[in-house]
Amino acid sequence: MKRVFSRIILCVSSTFCLISCGSSLDSSAPAEGSTFLSPMPQEGGVYGLEKVELLGVKDLQSLAGRFVNFFVSPGIVDGKLSGFAPKARFIRNSEGTYVPKDDLTQQMVAVYAHTQRLAALDDSLGAAGVNTWPRDIGISVRVQGGGGQNNAQYNGDADAVLLMMYTEKHLPIPVNGGILAHEHFHSLFYKLVPGFRELTASLHEDKSLFTEKQTAARGSLLVESPERTFTDEELTLITYFKGLNEGFADFWGWMYTGDPDFIVSSLPRETGRSMNVKSSGFGVYALPTQETVLNEIVNAKESFEQKQEFYFYLSGYAYGLGTMASRTLKVFSETIQKSRDVTTITARHIVGKALIKLLPQLKAADIGPEQILTKLAQSVDSLTEDECVWLNQSLAESTGLKKYSCQKNQEIFALEKAK
C-alpha cells in the first residue's frame, strides 16, 4: 500500500508540473458536473487516482458544501467545532478537472468524496435522517498537550470527526476510505443505541497520562473523573458497548471498502484488528458474555497497581472484544454471500442494513451474544436456513448453551428458543 500511494502522489505531482503555469483559481463555486482528481479505493482497498464529482460544493477555497464543513486545527467551543476553514488550492487541467496543488487539498477532496458516498450509503441501508448534513470535520487536528498523532476520532458531543496530524509514510488517514467509514459509523452508533450517549457522558479523556504511541494506538481512553468512581458492573457495560462500537465500526470500514486490513494500510502496528479470517469455525469470532467481561475486569484489577494502567489495559480489552464482533459480522456476510449466491458487496450491504436495524434494539440490561445474535437474525431480510444455522452455531459457541433452533415459516427461517 505504501508503494501504491507513493505512485499516486508522484502522479499528482507530475500532473501539477505539467500544468502549473495556469492561472490561480478564485473561491467561487465550481460549475455543476465539475470533476476533481482524488486517490480513491477500488474493491479490496487498492488505491488509484479517479475523477470524482463533488456534489454541492459552495466554495472552492474552503471546499464547504452540502456534505462537509472543514475546520483546520480546530477547538471545541460550546460543544461545536470552532476554528478557521482550511484553504484549498487547485489548478485545472486541459480537461477541466480540478487538481489539488498540495497534500492538504488532496486530503480535503478525498474526505469530501468519501463523506458524500457514505451519505448515500446511509440512505440505501435505512439510516437516512440519522445524521445531519453537512458534517463537521476537523483536519490536521492537534491534541492539546501533545500526542494523539496518526489517529482519527469521532466526538459525540460535538458530532464531529477529528482527523489528527498524520506523520507516518503510509496511506494518510484522511485518504483512507475505510477509516473514514469507521469514524462515520461511530456517529450512527452514538445516535441509534439507546442510552449510549448517557453511558459515555460520565467519561472524559486525559491523554497526558499515556505515551504518544499508546494514545495513537488506542484512541479514547477510559479515565475516572475526580467526582466519579465506576463499579465493576458499570465498567462491564462501558467496556462491552465500547467494544461493540469499535467492532461494528471496523465492519463498516470493511463493508465500505472490501479491504479486511484497511486499518493496517495507515497504521501497520494494528495487525490484531485484521478481519482477514477464514469463513469456517467459530472460535475466533465467539462473542463474550457479560459475565465473562465482568470476570476479566475483576481479575485484571488485581494485576495493576495504578488505575491508569488498569484503564489502559481495559481499553485494549474492549478493542479485542470489538475484533471478535467485526469478524463475526464479516464471516456472517460471507455466509450470506454463499447462501444466496450474491456478490460480496450485496452480502455486505445485507448485513449493514441489518446492523442499522439492530442498533436501536441493543439494551444494556442484557447485552451479550444472545441479545446481539438473536436480534441480528430478526433484522436480516428473508433469513435462509444456512444463515440461521450459522447464527445458531455461533450463539452456542459464544454461550456454551444450545437454547435455540431454526424454525421454517413459508421459506423463511427464524432463530427461536427451542421448546
CSV table of N, CA and C in Angstrom, one decimal, residues 254-384:
chain,number,residue,atom,x,y,z
A,254,TRP,N,-14.8,-2.2,6.5
A,254,TRP,CA,-14.7,-3.3,5.5
A,254,TRP,C,-15.8,-3.4,4.5
A,255,MET,N,-17.0,-3.1,5.0
A,255,MET,CA,-18.2,-3.1,4.2
A,255,MET,C,-18.1,-2.1,3.1
A,256,TYR,N,-17.5,-0.9,3.4
A,256,TYR,CA,-17.4,0.2,2.5
A,256,TYR,C,-16.3,0.0,1.5
A,257,THR,N,-15.2,-0.6,1.9
A,257,THR,CA,-14.0,-0.7,1.0
A,257,THR,C,-13.8,-2.1,0.5
A,258,GLY,N,-14.2,-3.2,1.2
A,258,GLY,CA,-13.9,-4.5,0.8
A,258,GLY,C,-12.5,-4.9,1.2
A,259,ASP,N,-11.8,-4.1,2.0
A,259,ASP,CA,-10.5,-4.3,2.5
A,259,ASP,C,-10.5,-4.8,3.9
A,260,PRO,N,-10.2,-6.1,4.2
A,260,PRO,CA,-10.2,-6.5,5.6
A,260,PRO,C,-9.1,-6.0,6.5
A,261,ASP,N,-8.1,-5.3,5.8
A,261,ASP,CA,-6.9,-4.8,6.5
A,261,ASP,C,-6.8,-3.3,6.3
A,262,PHE,N,-7.9,-2.6,6.2
A,262,PHE,CA,-7.9,-1.2,5.9
A,262,PHE,C,-7.2,-0.3,7.0
A,263,ILE,N,-7.2,-0.8,8.2
A,263,ILE,CA,-6.5,0.0,9.3
A,263,ILE,C,-5.0,-0.2,9.1
A,264,VAL,N,-4.6,-1.4,8.8
A,264,VAL,CA,-3.1,-1.6,8.7
A,264,VAL,C,-2.5,-0.8,7.5
A,265,SER,N,-3.3,-0.4,6.6
A,265,SER,CA,-2.8,0.4,5.4
A,265,SER,C,-2.3,1.7,5.9
A,266,SER,N,-2.8,2.3,7.0
A,266,SER,CA,-2.4,3.5,7.5
A,266,SER,C,-1.6,3.3,8.8
A,267,LEU,N,-2.0,2.3,9.6
A,267,LEU,CA,-1.4,2.0,10.9
A,267,LEU,C,-0.9,0.6,11.0
A,268,PRO,N,0.3,0.3,10.4
A,268,PRO,CA,0.8,-1.1,10.3
A,268,PRO,C,0.8,-1.8,11.6
A,269,ARG,N,1.0,-1.1,12.7
A,269,ARG,CA,1.0,-1.8,14.0
A,269,ARG,C,-0.3,-2.5,14.5
A,270,GLU,N,-1.4,-2.1,13.8
A,270,GLU,CA,-2.7,-2.6,14.3
A,270,GLU,C,-3.1,-3.9,13.6
A,271,THR,N,-2.2,-4.8,13.5
A,271,THR,CA,-2.5,-6.1,12.8
A,271,THR,C,-3.5,-6.9,13.6
A,272,GLY,N,-3.6,-6.7,14.9
A,272,GLY,CA,-4.5,-7.5,15.7
A,272,GLY,C,-6.0,-7.3,15.4
A,273,ARG,N,-6.3,-6.2,14.6
A,273,ARG,CA,-7.6,-5.9,14.3
A,273,ARG,C,-8.0,-6.4,12.9
A,274,SER,N,-7.1,-7.1,12.3
A,274,SER,CA,-7.4,-7.6,10.9
A,274,SER,C,-8.6,-8.4,10.9
A,275,MET,N,-9.4,-8.3,9.8
A,275,MET,CA,-10.6,-9.1,9.6
A,275,MET,C,-10.4,-10.1,8.5
A,276,ASN,N,-9.1,-10.4,8.2
A,276,ASN,CA,-8.8,-11.3,7.2
A,276,ASN,C,-8.8,-12.7,7.8
A,277,VAL,N,-10.0,-13.3,8.0
A,277,VAL,CA,-10.1,-14.5,8.7
A,277,VAL,C,-10.9,-15.5,7.8
A,278,LYS,N,-10.8,-16.8,8.1
A,278,LYS,CA,-11.4,-17.8,7.3
A,278,LYS,C,-12.9,-17.9,7.6
A,279,SER,N,-13.7,-18.4,6.7
A,279,SER,CA,-15.2,-18.5,7.0
A,279,SER,C,-15.6,-19.7,7.7
A,280,SER,N,-14.7,-20.6,8.1
A,280,SER,CA,-15.1,-21.8,8.8
A,280,SER,C,-14.7,-21.7,10.3
A,281,GLY,N,-15.4,-22.4,11.1
A,281,GLY,CA,-15.1,-22.4,12.6
A,281,GLY,C,-15.7,-21.2,13.3
A,282,PHE,N,-15.7,-21.2,14.6
A,282,PHE,CA,-16.4,-20.1,15.3
A,282,PHE,C,-15.5,-19.6,16.5
A,283,GLY,N,-14.4,-20.3,16.8
A,283,GLY,CA,-13.7,-20.0,18.0
A,283,GLY,C,-13.2,-18.6,18.0
A,284,VAL,N,-12.7,-18.0,16.9
A,284,VAL,CA,-12.1,-16.7,16.9
A,284,VAL,C,-13.2,-15.6,16.8
A,285,TYR,N,-14.4,-16.0,16.6
A,285,TYR,CA,-15.5,-15.0,16.4
A,285,TYR,C,-16.4,-15.0,17.6
A,286,ALA,N,-16.4,-15.9,18.5
A,286,ALA,CA,-17.3,-16.1,19.6
A,286,ALA,C,-17.4,-14.8,20.4
A,287,LEU,N,-18.6,-14.2,20.6
A,287,LEU,CA,-18.7,-13.0,21.4
A,287,LEU,C,-18.7,-13.4,22.9
A,288,PRO,N,-18.1,-12.6,23.8
A,288,PRO,CA,-18.1,-12.9,25.2
A,288,PRO,C,-19.4,-12.6,25.8
A,289,THR,N,-19.8,-13.3,26.9
A,289,THR,CA,-20.9,-13.0,27.7
A,289,THR,C,-20.6,-11.8,28.6
A,290,GLN,N,-21.6,-11.2,29.2
A,290,GLN,CA,-21.4,-10.1,30.1
A,290,GLN,C,-20.6,-10.6,31.4
A,291,GLU,N,-20.9,-11.9,31.8
A,291,GLU,CA,-20.2,-12.5,32.9
A,291,GLU,C,-18.8,-12.6,32.6
A,292,THR,N,-18.4,-13.0,31.4
A,292,THR,CA,-17.0,-13.2,31.0
A,292,THR,C,-16.3,-11.9,31.1
A,293,VAL,N,-16.9,-10.8,30.6
A,293,VAL,CA,-16.2,-9.5,30.7
A,293,VAL,C,-16.1,-9.0,32.2
A,294,LEU,N,-17.1,-9.2,33.0
A,294,LEU,CA,-17.1,-8.9,34.4
A,294,LEU,C,-15.9,-9.6,35.1
A,295,ASN,N,-15.8,-10.9,34.8
A,295,ASN,CA,-14.7,-11.7,35.4
A,295,ASN,C,-13.4,-11.2,35.0
A,296,GLU,N,-13.2,-10.8,33.7
A,296,GLU,CA,-12.0,-10.2,33.2
A,296,GLU,C,-11.6,-8.9,34.0
A,297,ILE,N,-12.6,-8.1,34.2
A,297,ILE,CA,-12.4,-6.8,34.9
A,297,ILE,C,-12.0,-7.1,36.3
A,298,VAL,N,-12.7,-8.0,37.0
A,298,VAL,CA,-12.3,-8.2,38.4
A,298,VAL,C,-10.9,-8.8,38.6
A,299,ASN,N,-10.6,-9.7,37.7
A,299,ASN,CA,-9.2,-10.3,37.7
A,299,ASN,C,-8.1,-9.4,37.3
A,300,ALA,N,-8.4,-8.5,36.3
A,300,ALA,CA,-7.4,-7.6,35.9
A,300,ALA,C,-7.1,-6.5,36.9
A,301,LYS,N,-8.1,-6.1,37.7
A,301,LYS,CA,-7.9,-5.1,38.8
A,301,LYS,C,-6.8,-5.5,39.7
A,302,GLU,N,-6.6,-6.8,40.0
A,302,GLU,CA,-5.6,-7.3,40.9
A,302,GLU,C,-4.2,-7.3,40.3
A,303,SER,N,-4.1,-7.1,39.0
A,303,SER,CA,-2.8,-7.2,38.3
A,303,SER,C,-2.1,-5.9,38.1
A,304,PHE,N,-2.8,-4.8,38.4
A,304,PHE,CA,-2.3,-3.4,38.2
A,304,PHE,C,-2.3,-2.6,39.5
A,305,GLU,N,-1.2,-2.0,39.7
A,305,GLU,CA,-1.0,-1.2,40.9
A,305,GLU,C,-1.7,0.2,40.7
A,306,GLN,N,-1.6,0.7,39.5
A,306,GLN,CA,-2.1,2.0,39.2
A,306,GLN,C,-3.4,1.9,38.4
A,307,LYS,N,-4.4,2.8,38.7
A,307,LYS,CA,-5.7,2.7,38.0
A,307,LYS,C,-5.5,3.1,36.5
A,308,GLN,N,-4.5,4.0,36.2
A,308,GLN,CA,-4.4,4.4,34.8
A,308,GLN,C,-3.9,3.2,34.0
A,309,GLU,N,-3.0,2.4,34.5
A,309,GLU,CA,-2.6,1.2,33.8
A,309,GLU,C,-3.7,0.2,33.6
A,310,PHE,N,-4.6,0.1,34.6
A,310,PHE,CA,-5.7,-0.8,34.5
A,310,PHE,C,-6.7,-0.3,33.4
A,311,TYR,N,-6.9,1.0,33.4
A,311,TYR,CA,-7.8,1.5,32.4
A,311,TYR,C,-7.2,1.4,31.0
A,312,PHE,N,-5.9,1.6,30.8
A,312,PHE,CA,-5.3,1.4,29.5
A,312,PHE,C,-5.5,-0.1,29.1
A,313,TYR,N,-5.3,-1.0,30.0
A,313,TYR,CA,-5.5,-2.4,29.7
A,313,TYR,C,-6.9,-2.7,29.3
A,314,LEU,N,-7.9,-2.0,30.0
A,314,LEU,CA,-9.3,-2.3,29.8
A,314,LEU,C,-9.7,-1.7,28.4
A,315,SER,N,-9.1,-0.6,28.0
A,315,SER,CA,-9.3,-0.1,26.6
A,315,SER,C,-8.9,-1.1,25.6
A,316,GLY,N,-7.7,-1.7,25.8
A,316,GLY,CA,-7.2,-2.7,24.8
A,316,GLY,C,-8.1,-3.9,24.8
A,317,TYR,N,-8.6,-4.3,26.0
A,317,TYR,CA,-9.5,-5.4,26.0
A,317,TYR,C,-10.8,-5.2,25.2
A,318,ALA,N,-11.3,-3.9,25.3
A,318,ALA,CA,-12.5,-3.6,24.6
A,318,ALA,C,-12.3,-3.7,23.1
A,319,TYR,N,-11.1,-3.2,22.6
A,319,TYR,CA,-10.8,-3.4,21.2
A,319,TYR,C,-10.7,-4.8,20.8
A,320,GLY,N,-10.2,-5.7,21.7
A,320,GLY,CA,-10.2,-7.1,21.4
A,320,GLY,C,-11.6,-7.7,21.3
A,321,LEU,N,-12.5,-7.3,22.1
A,321,LEU,CA,-13.9,-7.7,22.1
A,321,LEU,C,-14.5,-7.2,20.7
A,322,GLY,N,-14.1,-6.0,20.4
A,322,GLY,CA,-14.6,-5.4,19.1
A,322,GLY,C,-14.2,-6.2,17.9
A,323,THR,N,-12.9,-6.7,17.9
A,323,THR,CA,-12.4,-7.5,16.8
A,323,THR,C,-13.2,-8.8,16.7
A,324,MET,N,-13.6,-9.4,17.8
A,324,MET,CA,-14.5,-10.6,17.7
A,324,MET,C,-15.8,-10.2,17.1
A,325,ALA,N,-16.3,-9.1,17.4
A,325,ALA,CA,-17.6,-8.6,16.8
A,325,ALA,C,-17.5,-8.4,15.3
A,326,SER,N,-16.4,-7.7,14.9
A,326,SER,CA,-16.2,-7.4,13.5
A,326,SER,C,-16.0,-8.6,12.7
A,327,ARG,N,-15.3,-9.6,13.2
A,327,ARG,CA,-15.1,-10.9,12.5
A,327,ARG,C,-16.3,-11.7,12.4
A,328,THR,N,-17.1,-11.6,13.4
A,328,THR,CA,-18.4,-12.3,13.4
A,328,THR,C,-19.3,-11.8,12.3
A,329,LEU,N,-19.4,-10.5,12.1
A,329,LEU,CA,-20.2,-9.9,11.1
A,329,LEU,C,-19.6,-10.2,9.7
A,330,LYS,N,-18.3,-10.1,9.6
A,330,LYS,CA,-17.7,-10.4,8.3
A,330,LYS,C,-18.0,-11.8,7.8
A,331,VAL,N,-17.7,-12.8,8.7
A,331,VAL,CA,-18.0,-14.2,8.4
A,331,VAL,C,-19.4,-14.5,8.1
A,332,PHE,N,-20.3,-13.8,8.9
A,332,PHE,CA,-21.7,-13.9,8.6
A,332,PHE,C,-22.1,-13.4,7.2
A,333,SER,N,-21.5,-12.3,6.8
A,333,SER,CA,-21.8,-11.8,5.5
A,333,SER,C,-21.3,-12.7,4.4
A,334,GLU,N,-20.1,-13.4,4.7
A,334,GLU,CA,-19.6,-14.4,3.7
A,334,GLU,C,-20.6,-15.6,3.6
A,335,THR,N,-21.2,-15.9,4.8
A,335,THR,CA,-22.2,-17.0,4.8
A,335,THR,C,-23.4,-16.6,3.9
A,336,ILE,N,-23.8,-15.4,4.0
A,336,ILE,CA,-24.9,-14.8,3.2
A,336,ILE,C,-24.6,-14.9,1.7
A,337,GLN,N,-23.3,-14.5,1.4
A,337,GLN,CA,-22.9,-14.5,0.0
A,337,GLN,C,-23.0,-15.9,-0.6
A,338,LYS,N,-22.6,-16.9,0.2
A,338,LYS,CA,-22.6,-18.2,-0.3
A,338,LYS,C,-24.0,-18.8,-0.4
A,339,SER,N,-24.8,-18.5,0.7
A,339,SER,CA,-26.2,-19.0,0.8
A,339,SER,C,-27.1,-18.4,-0.3
A,340,ARG,N,-26.9,-17.2,-0.7
A,340,ARG,CA,-27.8,-16.5,-1.7
A,340,ARG,C,-27.2,-16.4,-3.1
A,341,ASP,N,-25.9,-16.8,-3.2
A,341,ASP,CA,-25.2,-16.7,-4.4
A,341,ASP,C,-25.3,-15.3,-5.0
A,342,VAL,N,-24.8,-14.3,-4.1
A,342,VAL,CA,-24.8,-12.9,-4.5
A,342,VAL,C,-23.4,-12.4,-4.4
A,343,THR,N,-23.2,-11.2,-4.9
A,343,THR,CA,-21.8,-10.6,-4.8
A,343,THR,C,-21.5,-10.3,-3.4
A,344,THR,N,-20.2,-10.1,-3.2
A,344,THR,CA,-19.7,-9.8,-1.8
A,344,THR,C,-20.2,-8.4,-1.4
A,345,ILE,N,-20.3,-7.5,-2.3
A,345,ILE,CA,-20.9,-6.2,-2.0
A,345,ILE,C,-22.3,-6.3,-1.5
A,346,THR,N,-23.1,-7.0,-2.3
A,346,THR,CA,-24.5,-7.2,-1.9
A,346,THR,C,-24.7,-7.9,-0.5
A,347,ALA,N,-23.8,-8.9,-0.3
A,347,ALA,CA,-23.9,-9.6,1.0
A,347,ALA,C,-23.5,-8.6,2.2
A,348,ARG,N,-22.5,-7.8,1.9
A,348,ARG,CA,-22.0,-6.9,3.0
A,348,ARG,C,-23.1,-5.9,3.3
A,349,HIS,N,-23.8,-5.4,2.2
A,349,HIS,CA,-24.9,-4.4,2.4
A,349,HIS,C,-26.1,-5.1,3.1
A,350,ILE,N,-26.4,-6.3,2.9
A,350,ILE,CA,-27.5,-7.0,3.6
A,350,ILE,C,-27.2,-7.0,5.1
A,351,VAL,N,-25.9,-7.3,5.5
A,351,VAL,CA,-25.6,-7.2,6.9
A,351,VAL,C,-25.6,-5.8,7.5
A,352,GLY,N,-25.1,-4.9,6.6
A,352,GLY,CA,-25.1,-3.5,7.1
A,352,GLY,C,-26.5,-3.0,7.3
A,353,LYS,N,-27.4,-3.3,6.5
A,353,LYS,CA,-28.8,-2.9,6.7
A,353,LYS,C,-29.4,-3.5,8.0
A,354,ALA,N,-29.0,-4.8,8.2
A,354,ALA,CA,-29.5,-5.5,9.4
A,354,ALA,C,-28.9,-4.8,10.7
A,355,LEU,N,-27.6,-4.4,10.5
A,355,LEU,CA,-27.0,-3.7,11.7
A,355,LEU,C,-27.7,-2.4,12.1
A,356,ILE,N,-28.1,-1.7,11.1
A,356,ILE,CA,-28.8,-0.4,11.4
A,356,ILE,C,-30.1,-0.7,12.1
A,357,LYS,N,-30.8,-1.8,11.7
A,357,LYS,CA,-32.0,-2.2,12.5
A,357,LYS,C,-31.7,-2.7,13.9
A,358,LEU,N,-30.5,-3.4,14.0
A,358,LEU,CA,-30.1,-3.9,15.3
A,358,LEU,C,-29.8,-2.9,16.4
A,359,LEU,N,-29.1,-1.8,16.0
A,359,LEU,CA,-28.6,-0.8,16.9
A,359,LEU,C,-29.7,-0.3,17.9
A,360,PRO,N,-30.9,0.1,17.5
A,360,PRO,CA,-31.8,0.6,18.4
A,360,PRO,C,-32.4,-0.5,19.4
A,361,GLN,N,-32.1,-1.8,19.1
A,361,GLN,CA,-32.6,-2.8,19.9
A,361,GLN,C,-31.6,-3.3,21.0
A,362,LEU,N,-30.4,-2.7,21.0
A,362,LEU,CA,-29.4,-3.1,22.0
A,362,LEU,C,-29.7,-2.5,23.3
A,363,LYS,N,-29.8,-3.3,24.4
A,363,LYS,CA,-30.2,-2.9,25.7
A,363,LYS,C,-29.1,-3.2,26.7
A,364,ALA,N,-28.7,-2.3,27.5
A,364,ALA,CA,-27.6,-2.5,28.5
A,364,ALA,C,-27.9,-3.7,29.5
A,365,ALA,N,-29.2,-3.8,29.8
A,365,ALA,CA,-29.6,-4.8,30.9
A,365,ALA,C,-29.2,-6.2,30.5
A,366,ASP,N,-29.3,-6.6,29.3
A,366,ASP,CA,-29.0,-8.0,28.9
A,366,ASP,C,-28.0,-8.0,27.7
A,367,ILE,N,-27.1,-7.1,27.6
A,367,ILE,CA,-26.2,-7.1,26.4
A,367,ILE,C,-25.3,-8.3,26.5
A,368,GLY,N,-25.2,-8.9,25.3
A,368,GLY,CA,-24.4,-10.1,25.2
A,368,GLY,C,-24.7,-10.9,23.9
A,369,PRO,N,-24.0,-12.0,23.7
A,369,PRO,CA,-24.2,-12.7,22.4
A,369,PRO,C,-25.6,-13.1,22.2
A,370,GLU,N,-26.4,-13.5,23.2
A,370,GLU,CA,-27.8,-13.9,23.0
A,370,GLU,C,-28.6,-12.8,22.4
A,371,GLN,N,-28.5,-11.6,23.0
A,371,GLN,CA,-29.3,-10.5,22.5
A,371,GLN,C,-28.8,-10.1,21.1
A,372,ILE,N,-27.5,-10.0,20.9
A,372,ILE,CA,-27.0,-9.5,19.7
A,372,ILE,C,-27.3,-10.4,18.5
A,373,LEU,N,-27.1,-11.7,18.7
A,373,LEU,CA,-27.3,-12.6,17.6
A,373,LEU,C,-28.7,-12.9,17.3
A,374,THR,N,-29.6,-13.0,18.3
A,374,THR,CA,-31.0,-13.2,18.0
A,374,THR,C,-31.6,-12.0,17.4
A,375,LYS,N,-31.3,-10.8,17.8
A,375,LYS,CA,-31.8,-9.6,17.2
A,375,LYS,C,-31.2,-9.4,15.8
A,376,LEU,N,-30.0,-9.8,15.6
A,376,LEU,CA,-29.4,-9.8,14.2
A,376,LEU,C,-30.2,-10.7,13.3
A,377,ALA,N,-30.5,-11.9,13.8
A,377,ALA,CA,-31.3,-12.8,13.0
A,377,ALA,C,-32.7,-12.2,12.6
A,378,GLN,N,-33.3,-11.5,13.5
A,378,GLN,CA,-34.6,-10.9,13.3
A,378,GLN,C,-34.5,-9.7,12.3
A,379,SER,N,-33.3,-9.1,12.2
A,379,SER,CA,-33.1,-7.9,11.4
A,379,SER,C,-32.7,-8.2,10.0
A,380,VAL,N,-32.3,-9.5,9.7
A,380,VAL,CA,-31.9,-9.8,8.3
A,380,VAL,C,-33.1,-10.2,7.5
A,381,ASP,N,-33.3,-9.5,6.3
A,381,ASP,CA,-34.4,-9.8,5.5
A,381,ASP,C,-34.3,-11.2,4.9
A,382,SER,N,-35.4,-12.0,5.1
A,382,SER,CA,-35.6,-13.3,4.5
A,382,SER,C,-34.4,-14.2,4.8
A,383,LEU,N,-34.2,-14.5,6.1
A,383,LEU,CA,-33.2,-15.3,6.6
A,383,LEU,C,-33.3,-16.7,6.0
A,384,THR,N,-32.2,-17.2,5.5
A,384,THR,CA,-32.2,-18.6,4.9
A,384,THR,C,-31.8,-19.6,5.9
